[in-house]
């Protein structure tokens, strides 16, 4: 069983590794609801009880799947979901964090999840049209009503985090953070430490790149997000970035582990208030990911991994230009 970790200082406690559920419903090939449901059940058996979803995943389909999978098990898990996007027939069309919209989204999410409360509610992306104080105030009201227990932000800047935290304490920031994505290290991680806010890294395996099973963008099927939306695995960028993946692979061999387990163990060792949420829709990969909790890296290995991105550099942006426009910087 996984140990527990605390996110923030408001009382939120979760499993040391969570389960990102997005790929069960979108972005990574054809959904398999039966295997996804079995993966959720297996996660709970193994003590991986921090489950991450969002209205945007589908949209809506992932919350429905999770709600059905958790019948009779709701009190065994911590559910995190998110608000903040608008949708069209082509997918995400913009942002909307107006207080009235937040309330509408929460009510709809509660129904899809078949629950009476959301344990951790994130603003999925910062809405430049709505003051973050208004957003935090709306979530504060929902917490007072018992419909939400804890407040989180995703891909938010240091300034936004501080302003939100002053209105309603933030328990967790979700942002991309991994061996090859270190953008939050200079300003945001120190602010989180100062304010007592936990960090939930998404894509901690570099969307599969750090697992040792990476493929070039053109080798993924058209219905896989990575085929067109991750510049880091396109063209010459793929070859340049393999240097970081190779270091994880070399360390993994010494431990009879997998490169993905090394990448996750590195994150777990960075701070007791970091909880990565590797995503998968298959039990075999879930079990592999959770094995990282037993892997202890030496100081020398950790230092080598710490330095990898700075020494080697990372080629390519982590999103397309359109998706980067939603990131608060």
Short mmCIF file of C-alpha atoms in Angstrom, two decimals, residues 1-328:
data_model
loop_
_atom_site.label_atom_id
_atom_site.label_comp_id
_atom_site.label_asym_id
_atom_site.label_seq_id
_atom_site.Cartn_x
_atom_site.Cartn_y
_atom_site.Cartn_z
CA UNK A 1 0.00 0.00 0.00
CA UNK A 2 1.23 3.47 -0.84
CA UNK A 3 2.16 5.91 1.88
CA UNK A 4 0.18 9.13 2.23
CA UNK A 5 1.37 12.65 1.57
CA UNK A 6 -0.06 16.03 2.52
CA UNK A 7 -0.91 18.69 -0.03
CA UNK A 8 -1.12 22.15 1.46
CA UNK A 9 -1.78 23.01 5.08
CA UNK A 10 -5.56 22.76 5.06
CA UNK A 11 -5.67 19.02 5.78
CA UNK A 12 -5.70 17.39 2.34
CA UNK A 13 -3.98 13.99 2.47
CA UNK A 14 -3.60 11.78 -0.61
CA UNK A 15 -1.72 8.71 -1.80
CA UNK A 16 1.94 9.42 -2.64
CA UNK A 17 1.25 8.67 -6.30
CA UNK A 18 -2.05 9.46 -7.96
CA UNK A 19 -3.76 8.25 -11.11
CA UNK A 20 -4.32 10.61 -14.00
CA UNK A 21 -7.54 9.49 -15.69
CA UNK A 22 -7.57 11.76 -18.77
CA UNK A 23 -6.17 9.18 -21.16
CA UNK A 24 -9.01 6.81 -20.36
CA UNK A 25 -11.37 9.04 -22.32
CA UNK A 26 -9.33 11.17 -24.72
CA UNK A 27 -5.96 12.07 -26.24
CA UNK A 28 -4.23 8.67 -26.19
CA UNK A 29 -5.94 6.38 -28.67
CA UNK A 30 -9.25 4.54 -28.53
CA UNK A 31 -10.94 4.43 -25.08
CA UNK A 32 -11.42 1.05 -23.40
CA UNK A 33 -13.94 1.62 -20.62
CA UNK A 34 -13.77 -1.95 -19.32
CA UNK A 35 -9.99 -1.90 -18.89
CA UNK A 36 -10.10 1.64 -17.52
CA UNK A 37 -12.67 0.59 -14.90
CA UNK A 38 -10.50 -2.38 -13.97
CA UNK A 39 -7.49 -0.06 -13.70
CA UNK A 40 -9.34 2.24 -11.31
CA UNK A 41 -10.35 -0.74 -9.17
CA UNK A 42 -6.78 -2.06 -9.13
CA UNK A 43 -5.47 1.38 -8.17
CA UNK A 44 -7.73 1.43 -5.14
CA UNK A 45 -6.61 -2.10 -4.16
CA UNK A 46 -2.99 -0.93 -4.23
CA UNK A 47 -3.64 2.24 -2.25
CA UNK A 48 -3.48 4.63 -5.20
CA UNK A 49 -6.56 6.56 -4.19
CA UNK A 50 -5.89 10.07 -5.56
CA UNK A 51 -7.85 10.17 -8.83
CA UNK A 52 -7.56 13.08 -11.24
CA UNK A 53 -10.23 13.99 -13.78
CA UNK A 54 -11.85 17.09 -15.34
CA UNK A 55 -14.93 18.14 -17.25
CA UNK A 56 -12.62 18.79 -20.21
CA UNK A 57 -11.62 15.13 -20.48
CA UNK A 58 -13.96 13.92 -23.14
CA UNK A 59 -15.40 16.48 -22.61
CA UNK A 60 -17.50 15.11 -19.74
CA UNK A 61 -16.95 11.41 -20.56
CA UNK A 62 -14.15 10.91 -18.04
CA UNK A 63 -16.16 12.19 -15.08
CA UNK A 64 -19.01 9.89 -16.10
CA UNK A 65 -16.65 6.92 -16.34
CA UNK A 66 -15.12 7.68 -12.94
CA UNK A 67 -18.51 8.11 -11.30
CA UNK A 68 -19.65 4.74 -12.56
CA UNK A 69 -16.38 3.03 -11.61
CA UNK A 70 -16.55 4.37 -8.05
CA UNK A 71 -20.01 3.08 -7.16
CA UNK A 72 -19.70 1.67 -3.64
CA UNK A 73 -16.10 2.94 -3.38
CA UNK A 74 -16.52 6.71 -3.19
CA UNK A 75 -15.34 7.03 0.40
CA UNK A 76 -12.11 5.17 -0.38
CA UNK A 77 -10.78 7.82 -2.76
CA UNK A 78 -9.89 11.49 -3.16
CA UNK A 79 -11.37 12.95 -6.34
CA UNK A 80 -9.82 15.95 -8.06
CA UNK A 81 -11.62 17.62 -10.93
CA UNK A 82 -11.43 20.94 -12.75
CA UNK A 83 -13.40 23.85 -14.19
CA UNK A 84 -12.47 26.72 -16.46
CA UNK A 85 -12.85 25.78 -20.12
CA UNK A 86 -15.63 26.24 -22.66
CA UNK A 87 -16.27 23.76 -25.45
CA UNK A 88 -17.45 23.60 -29.04
CA UNK A 89 -17.85 20.74 -31.49
CA UNK A 90 -14.11 21.01 -32.13
CA UNK A 91 -13.15 20.66 -28.45
CA UNK A 92 -11.86 23.38 -26.13
CA UNK A 93 -12.89 26.80 -27.40
CA UNK A 94 -11.84 29.15 -24.61
CA UNK A 95 -11.85 29.87 -20.88
CA UNK A 96 -14.66 30.82 -18.53
CA UNK A 97 -14.12 31.19 -14.79
CA UNK A 98 -16.97 33.54 -14.00
CA UNK A 99 -18.33 32.66 -10.54
CA UNK A 100 -21.74 31.71 -11.93
CA UNK A 101 -20.11 29.39 -14.45
CA UNK A 102 -17.94 27.79 -11.75
CA UNK A 103 -21.06 26.98 -9.78
CA UNK A 104 -22.77 25.50 -12.85
CA UNK A 105 -19.74 23.33 -13.62
CA UNK A 106 -19.52 22.07 -10.04
CA UNK A 107 -23.18 21.08 -10.01
CA UNK A 108 -22.77 19.23 -13.31
CA UNK A 109 -19.56 17.52 -12.15
CA UNK A 110 -21.20 16.35 -8.94
CA UNK A 111 -23.93 14.66 -10.99
CA UNK A 112 -21.52 13.03 -13.42
CA UNK A 113 -19.28 11.83 -10.57
CA UNK A 114 -22.32 10.62 -8.60
CA UNK A 115 -21.08 12.27 -5.42
CA UNK A 116 -22.04 14.99 -2.97
CA UNK A 117 -18.63 16.66 -2.81
CA UNK A 118 -15.50 17.31 -4.83
CA UNK A 119 -12.40 16.73 -2.71
CA UNK A 120 -10.06 18.98 -4.71
CA UNK A 121 -11.36 21.51 -7.22
CA UNK A 122 -8.84 23.07 -9.60
CA UNK A 123 -9.16 26.03 -11.90
CA UNK A 124 -7.99 24.20 -15.03
CA UNK A 125 -6.49 27.28 -16.65
CA UNK A 126 -6.40 30.88 -15.53
CA UNK A 127 -9.05 33.03 -17.20
CA UNK A 128 -7.54 36.44 -18.04
CA UNK A 129 -11.04 37.95 -18.20
CA UNK A 130 -11.91 37.15 -14.56
CA UNK A 131 -9.90 38.43 -11.56
CA UNK A 132 -8.42 35.48 -9.70
CA UNK A 133 -9.81 36.96 -6.48
CA UNK A 134 -13.32 36.42 -7.84
CA UNK A 135 -12.46 32.84 -8.74
CA UNK A 136 -11.02 32.11 -5.30
CA UNK A 137 -14.04 33.77 -3.68
CA UNK A 138 -16.44 31.57 -5.64
CA UNK A 139 -14.59 28.42 -4.60
CA UNK A 140 -14.51 29.67 -1.01
CA UNK A 141 -18.32 29.83 -1.05
CA UNK A 142 -18.53 26.29 -2.42
CA UNK A 143 -16.20 25.09 0.33
CA UNK A 144 -18.41 26.76 2.93
CA UNK A 145 -21.38 24.88 1.45
CA UNK A 146 -19.54 21.54 1.63
CA UNK A 147 -19.71 20.93 -2.12
CA UNK A 148 -15.94 21.37 -2.41
CA UNK A 149 -13.34 20.53 0.23
CA UNK A 150 -10.06 21.98 -1.10
CA UNK A 151 -8.97 24.52 -3.73
CA UNK A 152 -6.33 24.06 -6.40
CA UNK A 153 -4.88 25.89 -9.39
CA UNK A 154 -3.37 24.54 -12.60
CA UNK A 155 -0.65 26.08 -14.75
CA UNK A 156 -0.83 29.32 -12.76
CA UNK A 157 1.90 31.93 -12.39
CA UNK A 158 3.48 32.95 -9.10
CA UNK A 159 1.51 36.20 -9.01
CA UNK A 160 -1.79 34.40 -9.63
CA UNK A 161 -1.03 31.83 -6.94
CA UNK A 162 -0.27 34.51 -4.36
CA UNK A 163 -3.40 36.53 -5.16
CA UNK A 164 -5.66 33.48 -5.03
CA UNK A 165 -4.10 32.16 -1.83
CA UNK A 166 -4.80 35.45 -0.08
CA UNK A 167 -8.54 34.95 -0.62
CA UNK A 168 -8.90 31.17 -0.26
CA UNK A 169 -5.90 29.05 0.75
CA UNK A 170 -4.66 26.95 -2.15
CA UNK A 171 -3.88 23.33 -1.27
CA UNK A 172 -2.25 22.27 -4.53
CA UNK A 173 -0.87 23.53 -7.80
CA UNK A 174 -1.06 21.16 -10.73
CA UNK A 175 1.52 21.85 -13.40
CA UNK A 176 3.72 19.95 -15.80
CA UNK A 177 6.93 19.02 -14.02
CA UNK A 178 9.31 16.18 -14.82
CA UNK A 179 12.92 15.33 -15.60
CA UNK A 180 12.64 17.27 -18.84
CA UNK A 181 10.16 20.01 -17.92
CA UNK A 182 11.60 22.32 -15.23
CA UNK A 183 9.87 25.61 -16.00
CA UNK A 184 8.44 26.03 -12.50
CA UNK A 185 11.71 25.62 -10.62
CA UNK A 186 12.97 29.20 -10.56
CA UNK A 187 9.95 31.07 -9.21
CA UNK A 188 6.94 28.85 -8.65
CA UNK A 189 8.40 26.01 -6.58
CA UNK A 190 9.95 28.45 -4.05
CA UNK A 191 6.59 30.24 -3.78
CA UNK A 192 4.79 26.96 -3.15
CA UNK A 193 7.24 26.12 -0.38
CA UNK A 194 6.83 29.56 1.16
CA UNK A 195 3.03 29.42 1.10
CA UNK A 196 2.71 25.78 2.13
CA UNK A 197 1.12 24.61 -1.14
CA UNK A 198 1.58 21.10 -2.51
CA UNK A 199 2.65 20.32 -6.07
CA UNK A 200 0.89 17.80 -8.30
CA UNK A 201 2.97 17.20 -11.44
CA UNK A 202 1.01 16.08 -14.47
CA UNK A 203 2.76 14.38 -17.38
CA UNK A 204 5.51 13.29 -14.95
CA UNK A 205 6.65 10.76 -17.56
CA UNK A 206 6.82 13.32 -20.35
CA UNK A 207 3.67 11.95 -22.01
CA UNK A 208 5.39 8.59 -22.23
CA UNK A 209 8.74 9.92 -23.46
CA UNK A 210 10.53 9.05 -20.21
CA UNK A 211 9.24 5.47 -20.04
CA UNK A 212 11.83 4.10 -22.44
CA UNK A 213 9.07 3.33 -24.94
CA UNK A 214 8.99 6.67 -26.69
CA UNK A 215 8.10 7.00 -30.34
CA UNK A 216 8.44 9.84 -32.79
CA UNK A 217 5.37 11.99 -33.28
CA UNK A 218 4.80 10.61 -36.77
CA UNK A 219 4.72 7.04 -35.43
CA UNK A 220 1.68 7.64 -33.23
CA UNK A 221 -1.81 7.11 -34.69
CA UNK A 222 -3.77 10.19 -35.73
CA UNK A 223 -6.10 9.88 -32.72
CA UNK A 224 -3.18 10.17 -30.31
CA UNK A 225 -2.52 13.68 -28.94
CA UNK A 226 1.23 13.25 -29.37
CA UNK A 227 1.02 12.82 -33.13
CA UNK A 228 0.58 16.57 -33.64
CA UNK A 229 0.62 18.44 -30.32
CA UNK A 230 3.99 17.78 -28.66
CA UNK A 231 6.84 19.57 -30.47
CA UNK A 232 9.40 17.87 -28.21
CA UNK A 233 9.01 14.55 -30.04
CA UNK A 234 8.88 15.98 -33.55
CA UNK A 235 11.77 15.78 -35.99
CA UNK A 236 15.23 16.60 -34.67
CA UNK A 237 13.77 17.46 -31.25
CA UNK A 238 13.14 13.76 -30.61
CA UNK A 239 16.81 12.86 -31.10
CA UNK A 240 18.04 15.74 -28.94
CA UNK A 241 15.70 14.90 -26.08
CA UNK A 242 16.58 11.21 -26.06
CA UNK A 243 19.77 12.20 -24.23
CA UNK A 244 17.75 12.86 -21.05
CA UNK A 245 15.74 9.68 -21.47
CA UNK A 246 19.00 7.75 -21.89
CA UNK A 247 20.22 8.89 -18.46
CA UNK A 248 17.04 7.61 -16.84
CA UNK A 249 17.47 4.33 -18.74
CA UNK A 250 21.07 3.89 -17.53
CA UNK A 251 20.07 4.44 -13.91
CA UNK A 252 17.10 2.11 -14.31
CA UNK A 253 19.34 -0.76 -15.45
CA UNK A 254 21.42 -0.46 -12.27
CA UNK A 255 18.26 -0.82 -10.16
CA UNK A 256 16.55 -3.51 -12.27
CA UNK A 257 13.79 -0.95 -12.69
CA UNK A 258 12.21 0.85 -15.63
CA UNK A 259 13.09 4.37 -16.83
CA UNK A 260 9.59 5.52 -15.93
CA UNK A 261 10.05 4.32 -12.36
CA UNK A 262 13.30 6.30 -12.17
CA UNK A 263 11.56 9.44 -13.43
CA UNK A 264 8.81 9.07 -10.82
CA UNK A 265 11.25 8.21 -8.01
CA UNK A 266 13.16 11.38 -8.82
CA UNK A 267 10.00 13.43 -8.40
CA UNK A 268 9.04 11.70 -5.15
CA UNK A 269 12.49 12.46 -3.78
CA UNK A 270 12.30 16.17 -4.62
CA UNK A 271 9.89 16.95 -1.76
CA UNK A 272 7.45 15.14 0.55
CA UNK A 273 4.80 17.56 -0.72
CA UNK A 274 5.02 16.49 -4.36
CA UNK A 275 2.46 13.95 -5.62
CA UNK A 276 2.84 12.96 -9.30
CA UNK A 277 -0.19 11.71 -11.21
CA UNK A 278 1.05 9.50 -14.06
CA UNK A 279 -1.82 8.70 -16.37
CA UNK A 280 -2.73 5.30 -17.76
CA UNK A 281 -5.76 3.27 -18.78
CA UNK A 282 -4.08 -0.11 -18.29
CA UNK A 283 -3.41 -2.12 -15.15
CA UNK A 284 0.03 -3.25 -16.25
CA UNK A 285 1.30 0.32 -16.52
CA UNK A 286 -0.43 1.35 -13.30
CA UNK A 287 1.41 -1.38 -11.40
CA UNK A 288 4.69 -0.39 -13.03
CA UNK A 289 4.20 3.25 -12.07
CA UNK A 290 3.37 2.46 -8.46
CA UNK A 291 6.56 0.43 -8.20
CA UNK A 292 8.43 3.74 -8.22
CA UNK A 293 7.42 4.28 -4.59
CA UNK A 294 9.82 1.48 -3.58
CA UNK A 295 12.75 2.75 -5.62
CA UNK A 296 15.47 4.63 -3.71
CA UNK A 297 17.92 6.63 -5.77
CA UNK A 298 21.39 7.45 -4.51
CA UNK A 299 22.49 11.04 -3.97
CA UNK A 300 24.79 10.72 -6.97
CA UNK A 301 21.96 9.46 -9.17
CA UNK A 302 19.63 12.20 -8.00
CA UNK A 303 22.25 14.86 -8.67
CA UNK A 304 22.80 13.47 -12.14
CA UNK A 305 19.10 13.60 -12.90
CA UNK A 306 18.78 17.08 -11.38
CA UNK A 307 21.45 18.38 -13.72
CA UNK A 308 20.26 16.59 -16.87
CA UNK A 309 17.89 19.20 -18.25
CA UNK A 310 20.23 22.11 -17.47
CA UNK A 311 23.27 20.41 -19.00
CA UNK A 312 21.58 18.92 -22.05
CA UNK A 313 18.69 21.29 -22.62
CA UNK A 314 15.25 20.35 -23.88
CA UNK A 315 14.46 20.83 -27.56
CA UNK A 316 11.01 22.07 -28.52
CA UNK A 317 8.10 23.72 -26.70
CA UNK A 318 5.89 21.59 -24.47
CA UNK A 319 2.71 22.67 -26.24
CA UNK A 320 1.63 24.02 -29.58
CA UNK A 321 1.33 27.81 -29.78
CA UNK A 322 -2.45 27.64 -29.27
CA UNK A 323 -2.25 25.49 -26.15
CA UNK A 324 0.56 27.63 -24.72
CA UNK A 325 -1.79 30.61 -24.97
CA UNK A 326 -3.84 29.08 -22.12
CA UNK A 327 -0.85 28.88 -19.77
CA UNK A 328 -0.57 31.67 -17.20
#
